[in-house]
Short mmCIF file of C-alpha atoms and ligand atoms in Angstrom, two decimals:
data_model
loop_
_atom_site.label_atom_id
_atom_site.label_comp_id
_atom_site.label_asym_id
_atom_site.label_seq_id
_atom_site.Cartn_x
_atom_site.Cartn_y
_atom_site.Cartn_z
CA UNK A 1 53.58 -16.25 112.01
CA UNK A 2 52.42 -14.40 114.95
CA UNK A 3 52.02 -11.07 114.44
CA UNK A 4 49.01 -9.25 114.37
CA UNK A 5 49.54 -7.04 111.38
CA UNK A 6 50.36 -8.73 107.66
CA UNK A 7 48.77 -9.40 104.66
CA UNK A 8 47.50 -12.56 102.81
CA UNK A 9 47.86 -13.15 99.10
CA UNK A 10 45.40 -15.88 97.29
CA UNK A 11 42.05 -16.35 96.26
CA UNK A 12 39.54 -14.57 98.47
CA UNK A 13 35.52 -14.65 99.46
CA UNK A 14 33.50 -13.77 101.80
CA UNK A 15 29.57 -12.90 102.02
CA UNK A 16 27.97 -9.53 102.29
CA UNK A 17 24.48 -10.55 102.67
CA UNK A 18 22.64 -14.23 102.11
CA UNK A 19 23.00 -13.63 98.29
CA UNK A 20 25.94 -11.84 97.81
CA UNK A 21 28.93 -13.00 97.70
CA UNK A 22 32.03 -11.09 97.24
CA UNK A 23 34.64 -12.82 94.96
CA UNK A 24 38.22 -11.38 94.81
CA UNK A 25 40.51 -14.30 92.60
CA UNK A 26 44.64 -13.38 93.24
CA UNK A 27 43.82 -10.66 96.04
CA UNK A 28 45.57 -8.99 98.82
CA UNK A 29 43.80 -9.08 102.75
CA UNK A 30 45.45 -6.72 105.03
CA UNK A 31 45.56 -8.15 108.77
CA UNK A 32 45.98 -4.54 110.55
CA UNK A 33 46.41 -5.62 114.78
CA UNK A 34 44.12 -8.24 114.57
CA UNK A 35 41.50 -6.62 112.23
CA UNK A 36 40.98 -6.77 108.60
CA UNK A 37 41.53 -3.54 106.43
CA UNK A 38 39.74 -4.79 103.51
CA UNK A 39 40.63 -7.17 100.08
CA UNK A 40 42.77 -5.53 97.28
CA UNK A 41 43.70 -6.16 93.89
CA UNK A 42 46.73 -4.99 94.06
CA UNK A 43 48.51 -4.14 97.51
CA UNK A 44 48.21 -0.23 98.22
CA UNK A 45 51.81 1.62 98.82
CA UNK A 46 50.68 2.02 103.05
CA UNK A 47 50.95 -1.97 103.39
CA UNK A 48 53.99 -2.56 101.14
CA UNK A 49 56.12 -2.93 104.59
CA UNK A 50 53.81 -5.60 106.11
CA UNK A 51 54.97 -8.99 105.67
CA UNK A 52 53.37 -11.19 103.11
CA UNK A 53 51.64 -14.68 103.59
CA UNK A 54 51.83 -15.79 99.92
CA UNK A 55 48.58 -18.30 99.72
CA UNK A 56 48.25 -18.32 95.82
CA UNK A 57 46.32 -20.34 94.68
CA UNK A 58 44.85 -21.43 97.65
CA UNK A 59 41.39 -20.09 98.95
CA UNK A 60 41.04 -17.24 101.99
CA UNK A 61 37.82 -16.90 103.43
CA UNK A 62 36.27 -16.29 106.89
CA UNK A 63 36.36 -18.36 109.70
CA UNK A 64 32.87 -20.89 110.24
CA UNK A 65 31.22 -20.06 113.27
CA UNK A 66 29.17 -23.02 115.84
CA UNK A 67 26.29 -21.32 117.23
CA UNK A 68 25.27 -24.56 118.88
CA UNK A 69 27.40 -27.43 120.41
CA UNK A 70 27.56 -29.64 123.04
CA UNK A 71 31.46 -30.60 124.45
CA UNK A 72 30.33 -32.87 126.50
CA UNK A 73 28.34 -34.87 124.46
CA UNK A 74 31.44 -35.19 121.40
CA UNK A 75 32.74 -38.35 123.43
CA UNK A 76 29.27 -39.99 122.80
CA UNK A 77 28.73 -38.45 119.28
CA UNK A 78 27.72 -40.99 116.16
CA UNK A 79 25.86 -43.83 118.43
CA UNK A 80 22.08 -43.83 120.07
CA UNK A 81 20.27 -42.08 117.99
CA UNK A 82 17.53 -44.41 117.63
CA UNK A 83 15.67 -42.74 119.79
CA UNK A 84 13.64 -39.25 119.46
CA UNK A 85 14.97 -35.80 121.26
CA UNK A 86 13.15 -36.61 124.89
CA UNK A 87 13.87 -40.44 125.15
CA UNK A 88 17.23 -39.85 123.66
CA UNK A 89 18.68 -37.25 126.50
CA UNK A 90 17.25 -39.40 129.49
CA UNK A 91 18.84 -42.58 127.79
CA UNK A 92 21.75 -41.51 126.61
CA UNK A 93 22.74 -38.10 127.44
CA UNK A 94 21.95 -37.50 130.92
CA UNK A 95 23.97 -40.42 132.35
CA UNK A 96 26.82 -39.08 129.80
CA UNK A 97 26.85 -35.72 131.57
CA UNK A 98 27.14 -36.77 134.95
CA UNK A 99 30.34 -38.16 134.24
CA UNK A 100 31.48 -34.87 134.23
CA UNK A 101 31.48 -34.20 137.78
CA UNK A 102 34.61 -35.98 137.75
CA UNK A 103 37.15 -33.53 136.28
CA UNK A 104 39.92 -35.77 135.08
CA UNK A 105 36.41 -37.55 132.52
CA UNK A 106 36.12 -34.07 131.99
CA UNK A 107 39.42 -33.10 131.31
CA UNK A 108 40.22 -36.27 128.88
CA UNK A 109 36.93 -35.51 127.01
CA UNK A 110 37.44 -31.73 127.11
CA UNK A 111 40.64 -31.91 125.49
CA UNK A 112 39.63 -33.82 122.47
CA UNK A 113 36.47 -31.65 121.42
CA UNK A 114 38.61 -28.93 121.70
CA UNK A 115 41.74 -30.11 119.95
CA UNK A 116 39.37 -31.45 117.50
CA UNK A 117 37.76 -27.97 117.11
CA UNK A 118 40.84 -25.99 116.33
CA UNK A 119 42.18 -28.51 113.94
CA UNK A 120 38.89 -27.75 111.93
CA UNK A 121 37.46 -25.02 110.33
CA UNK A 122 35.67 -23.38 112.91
CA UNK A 123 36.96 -20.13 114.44
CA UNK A 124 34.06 -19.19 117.13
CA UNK A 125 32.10 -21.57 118.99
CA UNK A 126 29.07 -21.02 121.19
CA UNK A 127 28.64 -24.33 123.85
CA UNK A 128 27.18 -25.99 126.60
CA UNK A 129 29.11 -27.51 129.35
CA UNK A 130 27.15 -29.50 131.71
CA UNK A 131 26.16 -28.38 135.43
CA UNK A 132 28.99 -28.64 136.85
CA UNK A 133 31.33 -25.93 137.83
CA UNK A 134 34.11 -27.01 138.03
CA UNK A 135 34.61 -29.53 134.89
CA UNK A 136 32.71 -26.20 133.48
CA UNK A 137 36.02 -23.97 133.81
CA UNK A 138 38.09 -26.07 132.47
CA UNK A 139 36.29 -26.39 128.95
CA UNK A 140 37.10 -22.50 129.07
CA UNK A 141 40.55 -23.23 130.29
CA UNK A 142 41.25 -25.80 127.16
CA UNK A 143 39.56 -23.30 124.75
CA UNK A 144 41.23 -20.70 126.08
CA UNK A 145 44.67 -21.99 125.47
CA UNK A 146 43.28 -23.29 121.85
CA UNK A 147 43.27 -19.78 120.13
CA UNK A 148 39.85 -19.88 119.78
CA UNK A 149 37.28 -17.71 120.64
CA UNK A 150 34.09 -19.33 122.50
CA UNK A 151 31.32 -18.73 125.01
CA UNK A 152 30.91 -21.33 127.21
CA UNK A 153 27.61 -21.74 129.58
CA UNK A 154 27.59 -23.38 132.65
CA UNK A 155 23.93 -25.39 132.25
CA UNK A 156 21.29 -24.65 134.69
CA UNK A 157 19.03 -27.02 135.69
CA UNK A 158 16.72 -28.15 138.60
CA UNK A 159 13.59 -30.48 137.36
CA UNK A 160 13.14 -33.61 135.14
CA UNK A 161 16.50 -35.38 135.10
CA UNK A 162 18.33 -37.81 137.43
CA UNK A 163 19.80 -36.43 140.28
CA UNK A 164 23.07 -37.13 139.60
CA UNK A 165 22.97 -33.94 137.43
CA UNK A 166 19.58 -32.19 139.00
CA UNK A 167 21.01 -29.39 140.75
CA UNK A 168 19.53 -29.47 144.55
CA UNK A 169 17.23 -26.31 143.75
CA UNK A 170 16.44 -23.46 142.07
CA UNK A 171 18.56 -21.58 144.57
CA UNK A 172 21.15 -23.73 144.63
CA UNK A 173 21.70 -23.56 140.85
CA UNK A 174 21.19 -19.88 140.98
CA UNK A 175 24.24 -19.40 143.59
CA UNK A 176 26.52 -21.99 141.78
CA UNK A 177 26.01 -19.84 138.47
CA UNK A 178 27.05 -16.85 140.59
CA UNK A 179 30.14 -18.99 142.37
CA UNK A 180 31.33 -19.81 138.46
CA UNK A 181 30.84 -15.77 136.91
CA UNK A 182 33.15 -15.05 140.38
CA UNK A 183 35.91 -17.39 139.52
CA UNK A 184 36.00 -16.84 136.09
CA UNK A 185 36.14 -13.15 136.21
CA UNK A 186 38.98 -11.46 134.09
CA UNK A 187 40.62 -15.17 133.86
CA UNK A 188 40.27 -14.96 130.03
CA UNK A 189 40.81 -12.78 126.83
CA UNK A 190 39.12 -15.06 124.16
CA UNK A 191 36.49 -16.82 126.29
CA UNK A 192 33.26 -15.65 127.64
CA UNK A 193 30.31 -17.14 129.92
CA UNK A 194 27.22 -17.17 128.34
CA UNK A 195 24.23 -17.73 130.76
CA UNK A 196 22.57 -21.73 129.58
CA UNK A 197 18.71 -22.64 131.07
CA UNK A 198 19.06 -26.16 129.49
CA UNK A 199 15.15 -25.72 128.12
CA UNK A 200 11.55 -25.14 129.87
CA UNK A 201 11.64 -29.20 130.88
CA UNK A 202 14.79 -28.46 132.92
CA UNK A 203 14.08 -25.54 134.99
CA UNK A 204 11.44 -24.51 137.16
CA UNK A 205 10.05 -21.24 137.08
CA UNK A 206 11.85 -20.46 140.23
CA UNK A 207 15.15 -20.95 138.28
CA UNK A 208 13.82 -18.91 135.77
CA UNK A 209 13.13 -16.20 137.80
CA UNK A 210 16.72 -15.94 139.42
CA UNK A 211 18.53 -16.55 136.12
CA UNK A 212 16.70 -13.78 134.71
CA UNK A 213 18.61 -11.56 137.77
CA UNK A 214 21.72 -12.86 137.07
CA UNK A 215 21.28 -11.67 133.24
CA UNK A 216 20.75 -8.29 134.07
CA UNK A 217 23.14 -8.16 136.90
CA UNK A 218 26.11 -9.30 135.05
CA UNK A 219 24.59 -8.26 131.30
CA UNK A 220 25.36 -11.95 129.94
CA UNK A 221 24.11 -13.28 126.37
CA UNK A 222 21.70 -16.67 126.68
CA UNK A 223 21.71 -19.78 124.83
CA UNK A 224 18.68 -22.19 125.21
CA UNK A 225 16.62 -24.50 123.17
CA UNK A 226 13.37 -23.74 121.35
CA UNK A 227 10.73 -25.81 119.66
CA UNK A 228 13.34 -28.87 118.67
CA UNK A 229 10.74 -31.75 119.08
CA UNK A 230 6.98 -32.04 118.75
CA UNK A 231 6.73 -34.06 121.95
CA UNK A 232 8.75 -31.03 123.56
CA UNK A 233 6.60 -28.76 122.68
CA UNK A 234 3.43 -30.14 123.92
CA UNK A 235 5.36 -30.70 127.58
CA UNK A 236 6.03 -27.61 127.29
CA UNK A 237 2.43 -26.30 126.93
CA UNK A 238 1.42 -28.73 129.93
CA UNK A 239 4.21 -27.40 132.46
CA UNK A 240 3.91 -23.82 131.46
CA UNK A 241 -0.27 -23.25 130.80
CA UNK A 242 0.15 -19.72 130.84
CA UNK A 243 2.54 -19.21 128.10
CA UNK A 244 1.32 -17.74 124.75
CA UNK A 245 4.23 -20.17 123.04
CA UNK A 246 7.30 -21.86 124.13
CA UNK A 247 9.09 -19.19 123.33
CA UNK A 248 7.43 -17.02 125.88
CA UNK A 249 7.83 -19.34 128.51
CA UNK A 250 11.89 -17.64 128.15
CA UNK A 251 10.46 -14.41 127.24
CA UNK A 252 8.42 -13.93 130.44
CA UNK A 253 11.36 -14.26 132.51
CA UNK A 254 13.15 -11.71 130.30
CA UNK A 255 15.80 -14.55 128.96
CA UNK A 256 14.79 -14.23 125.52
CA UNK A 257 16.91 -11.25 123.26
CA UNK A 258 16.73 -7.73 123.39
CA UNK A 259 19.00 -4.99 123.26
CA UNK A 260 20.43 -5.87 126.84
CA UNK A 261 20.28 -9.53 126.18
CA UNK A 262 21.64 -11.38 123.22
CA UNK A 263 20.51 -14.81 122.75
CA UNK A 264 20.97 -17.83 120.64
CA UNK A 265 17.72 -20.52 120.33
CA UNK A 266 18.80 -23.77 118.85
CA UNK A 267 16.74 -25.39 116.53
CA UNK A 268 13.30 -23.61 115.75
CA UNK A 269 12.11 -26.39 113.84
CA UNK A 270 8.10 -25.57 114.75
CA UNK A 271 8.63 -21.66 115.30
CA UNK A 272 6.19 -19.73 113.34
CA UNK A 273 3.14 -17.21 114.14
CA UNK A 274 3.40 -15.47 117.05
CA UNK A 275 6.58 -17.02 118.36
CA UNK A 276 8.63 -16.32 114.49
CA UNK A 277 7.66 -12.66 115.13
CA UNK A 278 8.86 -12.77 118.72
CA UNK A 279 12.28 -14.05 117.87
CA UNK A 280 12.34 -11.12 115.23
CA UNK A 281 11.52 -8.78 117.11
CA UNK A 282 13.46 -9.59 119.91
CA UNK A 283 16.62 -9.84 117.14
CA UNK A 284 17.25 -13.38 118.64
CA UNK A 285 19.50 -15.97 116.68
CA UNK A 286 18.29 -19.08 115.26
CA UNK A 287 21.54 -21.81 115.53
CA UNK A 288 19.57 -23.96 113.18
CA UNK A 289 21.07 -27.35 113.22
CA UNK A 290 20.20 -29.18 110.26
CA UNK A 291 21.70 -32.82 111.12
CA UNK A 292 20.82 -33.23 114.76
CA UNK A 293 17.08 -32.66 113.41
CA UNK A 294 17.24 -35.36 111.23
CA UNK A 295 19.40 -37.60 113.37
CA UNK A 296 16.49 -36.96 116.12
CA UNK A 297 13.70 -37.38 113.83
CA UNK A 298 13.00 -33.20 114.88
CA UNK A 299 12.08 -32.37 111.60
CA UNK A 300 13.37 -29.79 109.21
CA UNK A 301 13.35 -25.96 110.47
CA UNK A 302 12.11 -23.48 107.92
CA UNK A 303 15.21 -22.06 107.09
CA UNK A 304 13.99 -19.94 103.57
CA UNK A 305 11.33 -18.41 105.48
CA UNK A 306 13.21 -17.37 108.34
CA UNK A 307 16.02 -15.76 106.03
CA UNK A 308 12.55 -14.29 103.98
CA UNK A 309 11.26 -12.71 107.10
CA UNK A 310 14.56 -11.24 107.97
CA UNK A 311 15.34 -13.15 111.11
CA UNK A 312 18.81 -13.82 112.20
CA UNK A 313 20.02 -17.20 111.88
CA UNK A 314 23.21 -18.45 111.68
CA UNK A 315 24.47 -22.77 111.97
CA UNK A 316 24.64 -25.00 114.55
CA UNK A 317 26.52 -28.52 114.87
CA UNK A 318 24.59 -29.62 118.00
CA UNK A 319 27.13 -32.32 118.71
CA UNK A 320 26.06 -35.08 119.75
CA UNK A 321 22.60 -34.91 118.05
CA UNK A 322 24.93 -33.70 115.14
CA UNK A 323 27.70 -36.11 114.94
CA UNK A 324 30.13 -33.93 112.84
CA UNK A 325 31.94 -30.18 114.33
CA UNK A 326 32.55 -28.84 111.07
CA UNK A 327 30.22 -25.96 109.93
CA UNK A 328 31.22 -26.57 106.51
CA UNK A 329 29.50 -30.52 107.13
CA UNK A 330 26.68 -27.99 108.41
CA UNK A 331 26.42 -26.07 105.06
CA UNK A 332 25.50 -28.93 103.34
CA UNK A 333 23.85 -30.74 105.54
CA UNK A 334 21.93 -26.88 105.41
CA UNK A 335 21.19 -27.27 101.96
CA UNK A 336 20.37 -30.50 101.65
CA UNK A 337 17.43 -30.63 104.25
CA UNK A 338 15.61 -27.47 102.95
CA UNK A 339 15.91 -29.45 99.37
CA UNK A 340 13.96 -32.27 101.20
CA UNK A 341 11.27 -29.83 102.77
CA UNK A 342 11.00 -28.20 99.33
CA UNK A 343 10.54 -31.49 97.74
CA UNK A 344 8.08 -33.15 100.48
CA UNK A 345 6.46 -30.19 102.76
CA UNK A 346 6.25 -26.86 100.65
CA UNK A 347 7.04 -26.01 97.76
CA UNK A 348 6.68 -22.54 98.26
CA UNK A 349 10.13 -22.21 100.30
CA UNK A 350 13.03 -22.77 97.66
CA UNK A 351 15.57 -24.56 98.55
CA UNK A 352 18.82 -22.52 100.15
CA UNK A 353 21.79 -22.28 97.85
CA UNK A 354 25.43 -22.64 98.72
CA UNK A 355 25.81 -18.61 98.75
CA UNK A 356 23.30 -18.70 101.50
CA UNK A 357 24.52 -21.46 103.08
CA UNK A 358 27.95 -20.22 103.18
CA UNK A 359 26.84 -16.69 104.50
CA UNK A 360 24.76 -18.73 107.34
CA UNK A 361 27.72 -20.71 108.44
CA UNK A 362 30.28 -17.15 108.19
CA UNK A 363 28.52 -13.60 108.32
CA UNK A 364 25.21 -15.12 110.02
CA UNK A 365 26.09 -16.55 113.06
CA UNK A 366 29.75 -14.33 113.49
CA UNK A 367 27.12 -11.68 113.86
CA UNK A 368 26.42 -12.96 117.28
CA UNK A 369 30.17 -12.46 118.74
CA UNK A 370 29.60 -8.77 117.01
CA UNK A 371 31.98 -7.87 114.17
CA UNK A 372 32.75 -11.39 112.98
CA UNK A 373 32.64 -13.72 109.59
CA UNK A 374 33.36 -10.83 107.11
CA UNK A 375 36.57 -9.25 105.42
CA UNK A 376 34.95 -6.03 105.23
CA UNK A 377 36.64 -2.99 107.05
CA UNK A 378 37.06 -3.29 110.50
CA UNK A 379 35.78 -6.72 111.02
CA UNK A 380 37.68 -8.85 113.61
CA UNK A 381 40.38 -11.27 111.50
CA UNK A 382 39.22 -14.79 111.76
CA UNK A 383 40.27 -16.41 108.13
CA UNK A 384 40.85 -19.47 106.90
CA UNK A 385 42.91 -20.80 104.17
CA UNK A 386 42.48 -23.38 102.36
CA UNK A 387 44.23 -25.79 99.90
CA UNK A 388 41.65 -26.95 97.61
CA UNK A 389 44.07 -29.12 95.07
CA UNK A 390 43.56 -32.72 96.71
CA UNK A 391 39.80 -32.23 94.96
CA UNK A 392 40.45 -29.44 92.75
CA UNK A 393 41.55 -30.68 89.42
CA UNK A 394 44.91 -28.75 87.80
CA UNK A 395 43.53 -26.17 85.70
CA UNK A 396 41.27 -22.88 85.91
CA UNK A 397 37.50 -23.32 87.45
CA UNK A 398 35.61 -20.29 88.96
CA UNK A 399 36.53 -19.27 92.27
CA UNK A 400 32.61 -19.80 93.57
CA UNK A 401 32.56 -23.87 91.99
CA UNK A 402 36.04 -23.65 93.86
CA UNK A 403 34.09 -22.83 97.35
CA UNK A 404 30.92 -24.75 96.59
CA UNK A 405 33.48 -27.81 96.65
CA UNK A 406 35.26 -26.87 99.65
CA UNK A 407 32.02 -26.71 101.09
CA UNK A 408 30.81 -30.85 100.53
CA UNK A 409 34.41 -32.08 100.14
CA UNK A 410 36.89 -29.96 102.15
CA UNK A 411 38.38 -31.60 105.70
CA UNK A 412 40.70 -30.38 108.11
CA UNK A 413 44.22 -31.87 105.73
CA UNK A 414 43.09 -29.30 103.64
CA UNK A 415 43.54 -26.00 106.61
CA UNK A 416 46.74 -24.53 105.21
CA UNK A 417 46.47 -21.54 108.13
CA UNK A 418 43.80 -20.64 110.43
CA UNK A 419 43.84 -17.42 112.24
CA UNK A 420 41.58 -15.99 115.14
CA UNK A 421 41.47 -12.20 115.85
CA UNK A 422 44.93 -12.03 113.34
CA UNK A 423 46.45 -15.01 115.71
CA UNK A 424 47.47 -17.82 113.51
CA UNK A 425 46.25 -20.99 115.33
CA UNK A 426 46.79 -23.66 112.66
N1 GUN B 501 17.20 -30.04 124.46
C1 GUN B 501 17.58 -30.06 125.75
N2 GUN B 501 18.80 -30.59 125.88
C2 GUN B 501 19.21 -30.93 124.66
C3 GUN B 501 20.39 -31.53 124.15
O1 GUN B 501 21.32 -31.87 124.87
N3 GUN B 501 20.44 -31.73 122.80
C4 GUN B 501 19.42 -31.37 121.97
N4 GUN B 501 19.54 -31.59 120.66
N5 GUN B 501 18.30 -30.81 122.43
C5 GUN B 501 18.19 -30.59 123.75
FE1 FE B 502 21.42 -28.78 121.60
#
């Protein structure tokens, strides 16, 4: 089914804030040119001509948004993690991504993260690519053609790798950024550049400096890293004295939210104080990425209090530090660390509950791509349906234990439809 206006029949949720959830068993979602018009409980007279997608019994919800992913890392995903964040990317990482500046690696690895991708559950993904151009545009070329909708960055940097991927200078990095927003321009519908200073280690202030033009030239979101790793965060402090935090170290260079600059920091394990209220202030999203911090030893990011303080956050698979795409594998992987931290670091940060998990992993981190990860009104139609019989027993349960399963036990057999923007994709 391709068209853009119909309606859905089935079981139906989706969040309205962290704790509430909206619950709408044997419903009717109108699909209105690629929009929703709302749930129903019984389809209003106006619809009655659009065709019907009957889904009963199955569950409808949003689509599961990846604020934080590497594609080049998936072909290197579940192996070297031994090693803590720093050791890790010279090791194991670095060499990976300089494959890439041969396109047909590129193209062979592309293609499965991305095929991968739209066979799961996620609808919107926010990536890196690696430095190079061209291997660069076609990851947007491949997601482009998958259905879904993603912002892909081009990574920037100039210091503290090997040079098989340390681009020549701060200039030269600059003017390749500005070579791949040329080429790209008004090539896609679904797939947008976002601007990607690797972190602090990777760039030199010089870099920072012209990347900060290019933002306000061409108005692009950001996507960095921010206080992953404690050994990180003390280089950090040694390479940039001046800096009040790490996150100012972006901020100074004005790469680090705003009104004119939306921006996603991964991670925010060790964010608090000064640099918590920055990222508030600044209305900057957290992709907080619970199993690449405890496949890399990070830590465990303080989730509750974030959510508490009113900061945006919204889920991240990091792949490769993550080994798994799915956002739903992120919900519980969500849960289950801030049960640990509760447990072992502070007890006065409850653990998050599958409501809030579920509204991190939908509403929170759609938020970023604007009107995304809700049914309500208006918002763009991403949805997912699922078939929740091969671990739902035959008989009546409550629609929420019904989504609290498809959250730990749900894979991709189980993706009856997926649509992005009202385009079925799966
Ligand atoms: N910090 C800088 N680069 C990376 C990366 O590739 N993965 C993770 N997890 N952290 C980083
Ligand atoms: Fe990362």
């Amino acid at each position: 089914m391709q068209q853009a206006s119909f309606v859905i029949r089935g079981d139906i949720c989706y969040s309205e804030t962290p704790q509430s959830l909206r619950l709408c068993p044997d419903s009717w979602l109108v699909c209105l040119e690629g929009h929703s018009a709302g749930v129903f409980p019984a389809l209003p007279e106006q619809y009655a001509n659009l065709p019907v997608l009957d889904c009963s019994r199955c569950l409808v919800m949003p689509g599961l948004t990846d604020l934080h992913a590497h594609a080049p890392q998936y072909a290197l995903r579940g192996q070297g993690m031994d090693l803590e964040l720093l050791d890790w990317l010279n090791r194991y990482i670095f060499p990976e991504e300089s494959r890439y500046a041969s396109l047909d690696y590129a193209d062979q690895a592309y293609r499965r993260f991305v095929e991968d991708v739209r066979r799961g559950p996620n609808t919107r993904v926010c990536v890196f690519a690696t430095v190079h151009p061209e291997a660069t545009i076609r990851l947007m070329d491949l997601l482009e053609e998958s259905g879904l909708c993603a912002m892909v960055g081009k990574v920037n940097m100039d210091r503290n790798c090997p040079d098989t991927i340390r681009e020549a200078s701060a200039a030269a990095s600059a003017q390749g950024t500005r070579d791949w927003l040329e080429r790209i321009e008004g090539r896609y519908r679904r797939t947008r550049p976002i601007l990607t200073p690797r972190f602090i280690p990777s760039c030199t202030d010089e870099l920072m400096g012209e990347l900060g033009k290019i933002q306000r030239q061409y108005g692009l979101p950001v996507q960095s890293h921010l206080s992953e790793n404690r050994g990180e965060i003390a280089w950090v402090r040694e390479l940039c004295p001046g800096a009040k935090h790490y996150g100012d170290a972006y901020h100074a260079f004005g790469l680090f939210g705003g009104p004119a600059c939306p921006t996603i920091m991964a991670h925010c394990v060790y964010s608090e104080g000064e640099e918590a209220e920055l990222l508030k202030k600044q209305n900057v999203f957290i992709a907080h990425c619970p199993a690449s911090n405890a496949n890399l030893s990070s830590g465990i990011a303080p989730v509750r209090r974030f959510l508490q303080d009113g900061l945006r956050v919204g889920l991240g698979s990091d792949v490769a530090g993550g080994t798994h795409t799915s956002i739903f594998k992120a919900m519980a992987d969500a849960i289950q660390a801030s049960k640990l931290r509760w447990r072992l670091v502070d007890q006065s940060l409850a653990p998050l509950t599958v409501r809030e998990a579920f509204y991190l992993g939908t509403l929170g981190g759609g938020a970023f791509f604007g009107t995304v990860g809700s049914f309500a009104p208006g918002y763009e139609f991403d949805a997912l349906v699922i078939d929740d019989a091969r671990y739902t027993p035959q008989g009546r349960m409550e629609l929420e234990t019904r989504l609290e399963r498809t959250v730990y036990l749900s894979d991709e057999r189980d993706i009856r439809h997926k649509f992005v923007q009202g385009r079925k994709i799966v």
